[in-house]
Coordinates of C-alpha atoms in Angstrom, one line a residue:
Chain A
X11 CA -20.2 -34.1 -69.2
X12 CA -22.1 -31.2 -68.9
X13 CA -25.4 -32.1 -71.5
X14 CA -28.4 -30.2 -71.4
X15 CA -29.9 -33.4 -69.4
X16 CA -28.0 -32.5 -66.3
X17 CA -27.1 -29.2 -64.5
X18 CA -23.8 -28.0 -63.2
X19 CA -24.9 -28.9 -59.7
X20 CA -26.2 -32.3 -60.6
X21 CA -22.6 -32.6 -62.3
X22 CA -21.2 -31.9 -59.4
X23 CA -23.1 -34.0 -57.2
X24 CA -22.7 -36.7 -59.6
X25 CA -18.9 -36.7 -59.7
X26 CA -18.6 -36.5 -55.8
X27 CA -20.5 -39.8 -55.2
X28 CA -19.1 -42.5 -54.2
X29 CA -20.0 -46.1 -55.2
X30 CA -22.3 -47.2 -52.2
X31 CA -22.9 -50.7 -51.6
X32 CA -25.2 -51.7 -48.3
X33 CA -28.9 -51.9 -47.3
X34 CA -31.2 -50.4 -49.7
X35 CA -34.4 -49.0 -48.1
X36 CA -36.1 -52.1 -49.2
X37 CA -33.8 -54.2 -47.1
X38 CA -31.8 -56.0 -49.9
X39 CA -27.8 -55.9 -50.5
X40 CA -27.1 -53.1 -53.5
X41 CA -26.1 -50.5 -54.9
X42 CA -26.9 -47.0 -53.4
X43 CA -28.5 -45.8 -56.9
X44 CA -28.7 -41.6 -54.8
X45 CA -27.0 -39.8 -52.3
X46 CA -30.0 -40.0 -50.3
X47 CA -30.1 -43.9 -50.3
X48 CA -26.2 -44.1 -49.9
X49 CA -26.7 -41.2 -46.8
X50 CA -29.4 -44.1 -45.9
X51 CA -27.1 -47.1 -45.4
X52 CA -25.6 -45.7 -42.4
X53 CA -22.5 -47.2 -41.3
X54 CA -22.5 -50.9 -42.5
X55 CA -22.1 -49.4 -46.3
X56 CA -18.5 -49.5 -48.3
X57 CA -17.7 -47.2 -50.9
X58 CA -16.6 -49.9 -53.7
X59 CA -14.5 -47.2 -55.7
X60 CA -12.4 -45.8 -53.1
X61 CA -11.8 -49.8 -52.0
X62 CA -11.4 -51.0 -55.3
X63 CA -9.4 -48.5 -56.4
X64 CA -7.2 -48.0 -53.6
X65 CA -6.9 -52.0 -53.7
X66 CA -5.6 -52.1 -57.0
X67 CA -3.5 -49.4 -56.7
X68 CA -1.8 -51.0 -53.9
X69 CA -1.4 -54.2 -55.3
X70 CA 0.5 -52.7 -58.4
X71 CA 2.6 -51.2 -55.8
X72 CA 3.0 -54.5 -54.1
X73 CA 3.6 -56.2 -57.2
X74 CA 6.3 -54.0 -58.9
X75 CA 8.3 -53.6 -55.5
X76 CA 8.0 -57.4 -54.4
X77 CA 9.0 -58.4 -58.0
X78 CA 12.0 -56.0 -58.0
X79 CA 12.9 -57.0 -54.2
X80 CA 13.2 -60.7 -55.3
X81 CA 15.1 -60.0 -57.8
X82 CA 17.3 -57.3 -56.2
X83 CA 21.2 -57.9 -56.6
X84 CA 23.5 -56.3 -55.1
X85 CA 26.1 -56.1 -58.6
X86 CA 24.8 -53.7 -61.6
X87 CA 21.2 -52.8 -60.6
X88 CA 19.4 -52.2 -64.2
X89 CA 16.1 -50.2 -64.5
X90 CA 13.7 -51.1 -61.9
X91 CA 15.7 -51.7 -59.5
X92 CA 17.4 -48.5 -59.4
X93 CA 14.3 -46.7 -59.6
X94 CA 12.8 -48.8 -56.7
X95 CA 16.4 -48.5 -55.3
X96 CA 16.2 -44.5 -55.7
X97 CA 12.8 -44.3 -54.0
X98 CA 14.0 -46.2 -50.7
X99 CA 16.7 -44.5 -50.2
X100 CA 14.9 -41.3 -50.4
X101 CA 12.5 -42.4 -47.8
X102 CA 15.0 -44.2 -45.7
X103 CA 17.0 -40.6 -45.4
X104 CA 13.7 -39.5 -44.7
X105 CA 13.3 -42.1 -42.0
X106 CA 16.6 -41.7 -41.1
X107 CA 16.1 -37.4 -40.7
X108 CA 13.3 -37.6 -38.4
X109 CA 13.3 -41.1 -36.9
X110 CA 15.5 -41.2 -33.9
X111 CA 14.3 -44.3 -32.2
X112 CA 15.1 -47.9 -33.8
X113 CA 11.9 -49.5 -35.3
X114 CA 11.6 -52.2 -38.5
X115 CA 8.1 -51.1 -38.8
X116 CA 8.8 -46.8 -39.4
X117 CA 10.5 -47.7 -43.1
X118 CA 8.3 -49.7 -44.7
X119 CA 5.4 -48.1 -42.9
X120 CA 6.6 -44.5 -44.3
X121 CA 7.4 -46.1 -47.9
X122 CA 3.8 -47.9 -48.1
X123 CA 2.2 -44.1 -47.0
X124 CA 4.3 -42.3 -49.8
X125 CA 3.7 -44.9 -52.7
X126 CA 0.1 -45.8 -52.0
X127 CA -1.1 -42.5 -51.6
X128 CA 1.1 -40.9 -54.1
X129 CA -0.6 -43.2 -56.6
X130 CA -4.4 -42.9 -55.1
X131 CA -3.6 -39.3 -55.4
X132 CA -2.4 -39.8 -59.1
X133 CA -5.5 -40.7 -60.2
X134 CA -7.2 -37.5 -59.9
X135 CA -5.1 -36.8 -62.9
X136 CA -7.5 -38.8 -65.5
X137 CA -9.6 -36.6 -66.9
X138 CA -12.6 -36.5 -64.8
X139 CA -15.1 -37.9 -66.7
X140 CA -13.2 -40.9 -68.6
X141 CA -13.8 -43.5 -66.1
X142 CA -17.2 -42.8 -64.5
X143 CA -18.4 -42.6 -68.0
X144 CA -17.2 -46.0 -68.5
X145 CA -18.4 -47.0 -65.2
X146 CA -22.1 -45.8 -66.3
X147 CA -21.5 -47.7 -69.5
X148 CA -21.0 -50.8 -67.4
X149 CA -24.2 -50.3 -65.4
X150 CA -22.7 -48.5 -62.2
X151 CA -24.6 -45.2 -61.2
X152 CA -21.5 -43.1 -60.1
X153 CA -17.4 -43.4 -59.7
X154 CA -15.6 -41.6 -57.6
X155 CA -12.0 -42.7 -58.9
X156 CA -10.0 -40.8 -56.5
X157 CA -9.8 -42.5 -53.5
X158 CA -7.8 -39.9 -51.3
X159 CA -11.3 -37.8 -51.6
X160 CA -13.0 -40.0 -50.0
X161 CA -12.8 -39.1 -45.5
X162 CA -12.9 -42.3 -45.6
X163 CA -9.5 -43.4 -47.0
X164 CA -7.4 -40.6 -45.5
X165 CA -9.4 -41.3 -42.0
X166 CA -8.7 -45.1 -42.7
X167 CA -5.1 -45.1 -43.0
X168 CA -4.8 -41.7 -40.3
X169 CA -6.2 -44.0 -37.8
X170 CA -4.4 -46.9 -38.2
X171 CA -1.5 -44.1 -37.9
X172 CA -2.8 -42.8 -35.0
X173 CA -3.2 -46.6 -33.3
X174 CA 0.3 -46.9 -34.0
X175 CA 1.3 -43.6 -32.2
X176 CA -0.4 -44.5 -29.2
X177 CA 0.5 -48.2 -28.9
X178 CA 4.3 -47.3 -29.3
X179 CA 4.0 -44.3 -26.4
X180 CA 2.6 -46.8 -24.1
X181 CA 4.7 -49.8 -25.3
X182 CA 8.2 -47.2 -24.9
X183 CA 6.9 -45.0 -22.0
X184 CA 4.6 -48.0 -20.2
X185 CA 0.9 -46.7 -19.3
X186 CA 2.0 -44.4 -16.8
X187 CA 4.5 -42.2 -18.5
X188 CA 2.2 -42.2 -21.4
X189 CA -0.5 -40.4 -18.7
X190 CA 1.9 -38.4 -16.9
X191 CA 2.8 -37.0 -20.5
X192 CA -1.1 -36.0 -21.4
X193 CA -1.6 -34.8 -17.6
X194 CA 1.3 -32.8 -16.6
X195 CA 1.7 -30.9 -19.4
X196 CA 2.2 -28.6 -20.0
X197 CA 1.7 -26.5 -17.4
X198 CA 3.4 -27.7 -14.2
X199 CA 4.3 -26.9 -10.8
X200 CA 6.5 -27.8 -7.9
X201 CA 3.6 -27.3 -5.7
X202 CA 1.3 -30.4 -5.2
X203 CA -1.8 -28.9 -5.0
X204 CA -1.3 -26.5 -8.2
X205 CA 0.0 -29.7 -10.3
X206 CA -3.4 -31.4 -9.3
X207 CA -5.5 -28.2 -10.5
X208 CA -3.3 -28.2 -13.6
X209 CA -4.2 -32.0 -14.8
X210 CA -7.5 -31.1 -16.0
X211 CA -6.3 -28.7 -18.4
X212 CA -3.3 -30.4 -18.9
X213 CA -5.3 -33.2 -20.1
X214 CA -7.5 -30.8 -22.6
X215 CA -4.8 -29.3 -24.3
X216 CA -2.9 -32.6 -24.7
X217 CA -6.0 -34.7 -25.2
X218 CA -6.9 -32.2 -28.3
X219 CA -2.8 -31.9 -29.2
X220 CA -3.4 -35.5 -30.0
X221 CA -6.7 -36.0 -31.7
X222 CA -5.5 -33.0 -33.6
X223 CA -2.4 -35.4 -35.1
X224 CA -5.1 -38.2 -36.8
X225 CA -8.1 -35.3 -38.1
X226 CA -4.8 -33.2 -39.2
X227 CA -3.4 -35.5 -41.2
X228 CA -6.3 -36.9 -42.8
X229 CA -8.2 -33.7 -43.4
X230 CA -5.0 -32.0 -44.6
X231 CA -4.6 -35.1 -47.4
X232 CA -8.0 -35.1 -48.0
X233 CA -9.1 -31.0 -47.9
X234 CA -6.3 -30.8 -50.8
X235 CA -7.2 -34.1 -53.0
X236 CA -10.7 -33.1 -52.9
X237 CA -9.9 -29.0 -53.9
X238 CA -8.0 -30.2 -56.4
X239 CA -10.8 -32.7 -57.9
X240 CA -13.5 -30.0 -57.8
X241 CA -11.2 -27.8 -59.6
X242 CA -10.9 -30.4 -62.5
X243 CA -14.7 -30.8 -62.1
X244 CA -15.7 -27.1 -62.4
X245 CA -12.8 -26.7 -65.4
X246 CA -14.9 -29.6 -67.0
X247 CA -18.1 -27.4 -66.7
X248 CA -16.8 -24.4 -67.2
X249 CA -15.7 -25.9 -71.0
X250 CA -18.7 -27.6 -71.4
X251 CA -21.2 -25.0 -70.7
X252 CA -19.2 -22.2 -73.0
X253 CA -19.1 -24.9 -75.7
X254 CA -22.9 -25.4 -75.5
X255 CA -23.5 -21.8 -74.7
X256 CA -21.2 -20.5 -78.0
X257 CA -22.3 -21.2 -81.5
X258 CA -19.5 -20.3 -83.2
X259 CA -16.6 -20.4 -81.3
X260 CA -17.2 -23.4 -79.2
X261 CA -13.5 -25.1 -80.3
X262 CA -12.2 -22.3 -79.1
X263 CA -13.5 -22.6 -75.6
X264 CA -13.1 -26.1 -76.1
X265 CA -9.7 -25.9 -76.5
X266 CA -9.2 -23.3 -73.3
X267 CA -10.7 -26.0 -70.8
X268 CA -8.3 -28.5 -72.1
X269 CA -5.5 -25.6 -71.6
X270 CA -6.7 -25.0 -68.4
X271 CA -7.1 -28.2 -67.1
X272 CA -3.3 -29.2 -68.0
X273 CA -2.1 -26.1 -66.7
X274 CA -3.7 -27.1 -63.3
X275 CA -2.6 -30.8 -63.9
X276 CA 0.8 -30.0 -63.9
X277 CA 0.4 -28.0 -60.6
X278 CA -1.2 -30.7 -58.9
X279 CA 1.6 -33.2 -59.6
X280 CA 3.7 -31.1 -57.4
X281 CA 0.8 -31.1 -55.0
X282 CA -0.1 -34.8 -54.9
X283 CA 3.6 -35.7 -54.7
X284 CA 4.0 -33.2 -51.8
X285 CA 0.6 -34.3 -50.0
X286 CA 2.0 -37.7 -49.9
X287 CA 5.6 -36.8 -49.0
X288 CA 3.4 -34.4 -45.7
X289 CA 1.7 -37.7 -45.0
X290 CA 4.6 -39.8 -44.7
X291 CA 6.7 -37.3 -42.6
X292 CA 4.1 -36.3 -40.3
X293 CA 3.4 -39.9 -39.7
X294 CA 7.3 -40.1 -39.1
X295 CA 7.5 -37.1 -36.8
X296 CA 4.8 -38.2 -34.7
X297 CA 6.1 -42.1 -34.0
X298 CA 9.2 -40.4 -33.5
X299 CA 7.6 -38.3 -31.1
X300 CA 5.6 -41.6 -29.6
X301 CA 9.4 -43.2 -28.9
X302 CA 10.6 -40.2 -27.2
X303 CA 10.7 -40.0 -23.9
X304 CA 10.0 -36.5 -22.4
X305 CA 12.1 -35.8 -19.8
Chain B
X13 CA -19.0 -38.3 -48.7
X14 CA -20.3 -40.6 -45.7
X15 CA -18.5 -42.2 -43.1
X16 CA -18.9 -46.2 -43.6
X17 CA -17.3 -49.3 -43.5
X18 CA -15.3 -48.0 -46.1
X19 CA -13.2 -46.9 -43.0
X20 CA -12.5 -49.9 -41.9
X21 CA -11.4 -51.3 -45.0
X22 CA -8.9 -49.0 -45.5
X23 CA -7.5 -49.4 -42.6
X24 CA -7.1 -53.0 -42.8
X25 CA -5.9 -52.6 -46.2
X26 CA -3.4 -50.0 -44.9
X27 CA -2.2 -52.8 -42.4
X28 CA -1.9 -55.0 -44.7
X29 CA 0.3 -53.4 -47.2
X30 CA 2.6 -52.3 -44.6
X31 CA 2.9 -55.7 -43.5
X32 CA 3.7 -57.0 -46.3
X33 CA 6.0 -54.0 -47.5
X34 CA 8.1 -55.0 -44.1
X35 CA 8.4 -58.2 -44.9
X36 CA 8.9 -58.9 -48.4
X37 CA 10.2 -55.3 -50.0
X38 CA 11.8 -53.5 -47.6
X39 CA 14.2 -55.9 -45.9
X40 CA 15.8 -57.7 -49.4
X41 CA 16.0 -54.1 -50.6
X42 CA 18.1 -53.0 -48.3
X43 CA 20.3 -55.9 -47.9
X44 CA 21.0 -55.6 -51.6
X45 CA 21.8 -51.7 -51.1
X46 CA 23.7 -52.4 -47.9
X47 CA 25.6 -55.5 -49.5
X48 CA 26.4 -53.1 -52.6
X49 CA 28.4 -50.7 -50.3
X50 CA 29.9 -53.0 -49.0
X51 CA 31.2 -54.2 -52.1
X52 CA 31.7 -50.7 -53.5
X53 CA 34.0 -49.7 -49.9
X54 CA 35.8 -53.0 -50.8
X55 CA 36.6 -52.4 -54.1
X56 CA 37.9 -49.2 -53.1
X57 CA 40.0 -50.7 -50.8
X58 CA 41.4 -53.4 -52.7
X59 CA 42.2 -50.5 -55.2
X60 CA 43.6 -48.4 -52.3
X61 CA 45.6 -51.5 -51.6
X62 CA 47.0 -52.0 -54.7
X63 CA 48.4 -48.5 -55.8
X64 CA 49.8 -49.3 -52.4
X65 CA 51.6 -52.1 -53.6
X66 CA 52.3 -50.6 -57.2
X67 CA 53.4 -48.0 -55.2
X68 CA 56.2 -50.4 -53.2
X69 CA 56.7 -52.6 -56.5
X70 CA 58.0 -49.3 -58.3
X71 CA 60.0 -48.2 -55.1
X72 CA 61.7 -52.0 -54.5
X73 CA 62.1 -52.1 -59.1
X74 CA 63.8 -49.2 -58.8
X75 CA 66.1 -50.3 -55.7
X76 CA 67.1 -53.3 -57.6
X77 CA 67.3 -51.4 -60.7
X78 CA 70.4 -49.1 -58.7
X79 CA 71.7 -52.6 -57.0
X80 CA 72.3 -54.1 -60.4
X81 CA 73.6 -51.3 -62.4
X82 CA 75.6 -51.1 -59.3
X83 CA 76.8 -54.5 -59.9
X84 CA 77.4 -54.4 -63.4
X85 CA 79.9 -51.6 -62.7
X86 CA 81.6 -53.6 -59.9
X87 CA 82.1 -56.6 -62.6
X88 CA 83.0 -54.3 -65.4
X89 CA 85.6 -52.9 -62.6
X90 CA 86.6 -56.3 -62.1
X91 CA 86.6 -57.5 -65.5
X92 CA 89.0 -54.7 -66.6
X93 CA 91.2 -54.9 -63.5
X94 CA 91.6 -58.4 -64.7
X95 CA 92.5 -58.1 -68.2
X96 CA 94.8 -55.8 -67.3
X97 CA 96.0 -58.0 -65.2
X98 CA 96.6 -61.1 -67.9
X99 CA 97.9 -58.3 -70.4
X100 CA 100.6 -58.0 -67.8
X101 CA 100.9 -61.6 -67.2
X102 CA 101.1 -62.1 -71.0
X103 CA 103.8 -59.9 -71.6
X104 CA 105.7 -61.1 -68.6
X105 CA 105.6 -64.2 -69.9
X106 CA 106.1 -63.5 -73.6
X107 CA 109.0 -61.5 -72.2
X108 CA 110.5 -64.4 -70.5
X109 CA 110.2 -66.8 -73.0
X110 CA 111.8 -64.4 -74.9
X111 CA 114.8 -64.6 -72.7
X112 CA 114.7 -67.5 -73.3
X113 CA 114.8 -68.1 -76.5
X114 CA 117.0 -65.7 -76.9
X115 CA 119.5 -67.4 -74.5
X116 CA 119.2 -70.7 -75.9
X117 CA 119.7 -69.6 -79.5
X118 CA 123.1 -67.6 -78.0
X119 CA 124.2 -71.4 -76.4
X120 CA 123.3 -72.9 -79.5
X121 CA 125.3 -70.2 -81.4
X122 CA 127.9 -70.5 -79.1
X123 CA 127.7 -74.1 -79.8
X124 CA 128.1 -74.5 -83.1
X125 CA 130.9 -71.7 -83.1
X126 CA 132.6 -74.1 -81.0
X127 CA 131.8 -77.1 -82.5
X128 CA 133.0 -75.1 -85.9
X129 CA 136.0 -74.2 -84.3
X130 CA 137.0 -77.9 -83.1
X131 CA 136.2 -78.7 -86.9
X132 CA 138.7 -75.9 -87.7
X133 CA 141.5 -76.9 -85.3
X134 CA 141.2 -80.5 -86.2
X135 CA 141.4 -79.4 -90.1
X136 CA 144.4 -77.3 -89.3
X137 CA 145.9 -80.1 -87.0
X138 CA 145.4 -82.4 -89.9
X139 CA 146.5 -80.0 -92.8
X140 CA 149.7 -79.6 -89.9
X141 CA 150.3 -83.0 -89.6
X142 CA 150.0 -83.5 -93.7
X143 CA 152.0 -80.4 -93.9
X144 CA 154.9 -81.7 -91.2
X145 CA 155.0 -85.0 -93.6
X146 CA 155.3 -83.5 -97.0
X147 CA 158.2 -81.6 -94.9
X148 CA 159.5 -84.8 -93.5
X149 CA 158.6 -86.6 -97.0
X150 CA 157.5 -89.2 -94.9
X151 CA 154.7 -90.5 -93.4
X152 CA 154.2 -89.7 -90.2
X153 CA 153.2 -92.3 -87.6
X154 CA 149.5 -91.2 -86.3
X155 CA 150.3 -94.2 -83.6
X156 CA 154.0 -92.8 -82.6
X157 CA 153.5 -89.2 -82.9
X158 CA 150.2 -89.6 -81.3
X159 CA 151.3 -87.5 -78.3
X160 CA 152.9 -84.9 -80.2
X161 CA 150.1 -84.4 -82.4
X162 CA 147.7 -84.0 -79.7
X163 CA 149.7 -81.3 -78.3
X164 CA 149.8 -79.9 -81.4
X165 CA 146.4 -79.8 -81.5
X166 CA 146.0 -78.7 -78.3
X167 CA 148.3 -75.7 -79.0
X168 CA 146.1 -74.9 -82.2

């Protein structure tokens, strides 16, 4: 949608705007209609796309899985069922590969992280401009429809994550042996006084080893969705511009973003698929690591 | 691209999900995979078991397969030995009976030759007798001659 109204980098901004709702300057309940105002909101805001979006993709999810389950037989399995069927088993082996302790939660927990995000992440494969063009049609000042670009999201769920890892270390290794672990290593020593000097920086590295697991995993979900989405952006102005600039020819170039932008939207099926499947092993790995006990 | 509430949300949300993914999708799932093996292993078994079976069905046919043409020999054996056995009888008793008939026609023969030859001698005792009386040119008396005549007779 790059008209001559707007430039590239209003384009830009545009697209990577989420739909603010919180205190407007004025000190009633709406819509952030700028960055500035949604910057303004502080805290107490909520981006409705990201929630909406990631809402209703995770009720479809719900939906098509608890329908299936209820119905689930254990003779001939037809359609659904066997591709539901196909899915949980892949992620149970996954479970099953990296998961050494014996939790309920791990399974379902690694199946909601792989489905839901898989499909948040799908939606950066609408053409860019289809639904926040609808949305302006409706009235709403911007649409961000991928909600794995928003920190928010990937922090959201990498937190609850991370509560999780930390609740199981001190449930399996009580509160002590979850300290000992972040104090005495890993450097260590026989010697009483040099294992006291070493708890400081014991407690640095390890206190950073596991911050680093939440940022990691959110950034690494996010730094990817949102690449990919500024790629489709800038292949949307890149077409749009030579179309305006061109007379002539303007099909033509027309015709090479739409090339463009399938040959990266077949790439970034492999890398949405993938970013999920990282998400759901890493969270794997590290409440596997959270039963362990070190010894 | 600010941090919010929007944080919060998600994470509830997140919760959520996975709550009700562990209770409501995962669990019936699995049971129906797990029961499915379960069946499948069986019906592989049962299948194992019954080639098994087949297996000892052909085996014990077979045996009495052998057993009976066994048998049927044996009886065949028998059933010859036995005929054989009444041929012989048969002849032995066609043979005497035979014999017998044989004999009884010779007594009967032997009979009637006598019996023929009493005729004779009483024929010639009486063509005697007539004979003596023509010779004597008179009658003879059967009474008083009775002795004589019977030695005659006798002597025939």
């Amino acid at each position: 949608m790059a008209s001559e109204s707007i430039t590239s980098t209003e384009y830009i901004k545009h697209h990577l705007q989420n739909l603010t709702f919180g205190k407007l300057p004025d000190g009633s309940l709406g819509l952030a209609q700028d960055p500035e105002q949604a910057k303004a909101m502080g805290f107490w805001a909520i981006n409705l796309d990201t929630l909406g979006f990631a809402f209703l993709l995770g009720i479809l999810f719900l939906f098509f899985f608890s329908r299936v389950a209820k119905r689930a037989t254990d003779n001939v399995p037809g359609g659904a069922q066997n591709f539901i069927e196909w899915i949980i088993e892949f992620i149970d082996n996954s479970v099953r590969g990296s998961f050494s302790g014996r939790n309920a939660m791990v399974a379902p927990l690694a199946l909601t992280i792989f489905i839901w995000i898989f499909l948040m992440n799908l939606m950066d494969l609408v053409p860019v401009d289809y639904l926040p063009v609808l949305a302006h049609s409706l009235g709403l000042p911007f649409l961000k429809v991928v909600p794995t670009t928003d920190p928010n999201a990937t922090f959201g769920m990498s937190i609850a994550v991370f509560v999780l890892v930390v609740f199981y270390s001190i449930k399996v290794k009580g509160v002590g042996g979850f300290a000992g672990e972040l104090a005495l290593q890993p450097f260590s020593s026989n010697n009483l006084i040099i294992k006291t000097l070493f708890i400081p920086i014991n407690l640095f590295l390890e206190g950073v080893n596991l911050i680093a697991k939440p940022v990691s995993l959110s950034l690494r979900l996010f730094g990817n969705m949102y690449a990919g989405e500024m790629i489709f952006i800038l292949l949307a102005i890149m077409g749009g511009s030579w179309a305006a600039a061109s007379v002539g020819g303007s099909s033509v170039l027309f015709g090479s973003q739409v090339l463009l932008s399938l040959g990266w939207a077949i790439f970034h099926i492999l890398i949405i698929t993938l970013q999920a499947f990282i998400f759901m092993t890493l969270t794997i790995v590290y409440l596997d690591m959270a039963h362990q006990e070190h010894h | 691209m600010n941090i919010n509430a929007t944080l919060l949300g998600q994470t509830i949300m997140f919760i959520l999900f996975v709550w009700f993914n562990m209770k409501f999708v995962w669990p019936p799932i699995m049971k129906a995979l797990s029961d499915r093996k379960k069946q499948i292993a069986d019906g592989l078994a049962a299948g194992e078991r019954g080639k098994h079976e087949l297996e000892l069905a052909s085996k014990s046919a077979a045996e009495n397969l052998r057993e009976a043409k066994q048998k049927a020999a044996e009886i065949i054996a028998q059933a010859e030995k036995r005929s054989s056995q009444v041929v012989e009888e048969a002849k032995g008793v066609a043979k005497e009976e035979g014999n017998r008939i044989v004999a009884s026609a010779k007594a009967e023969v032997e009979q009637e030759v006598f019996r023929a030859r009493e005729m004779l001698r009483q024929h010639v005792a009486d063509l005697a007798v007539a004979g003596a009386a023509k010779i004597l040119d008179r009658e003879v008396d059967a009474k008083a001659h009775a002795d004589l005549l019977k030695t005659i007779k006798a002597e025939l």
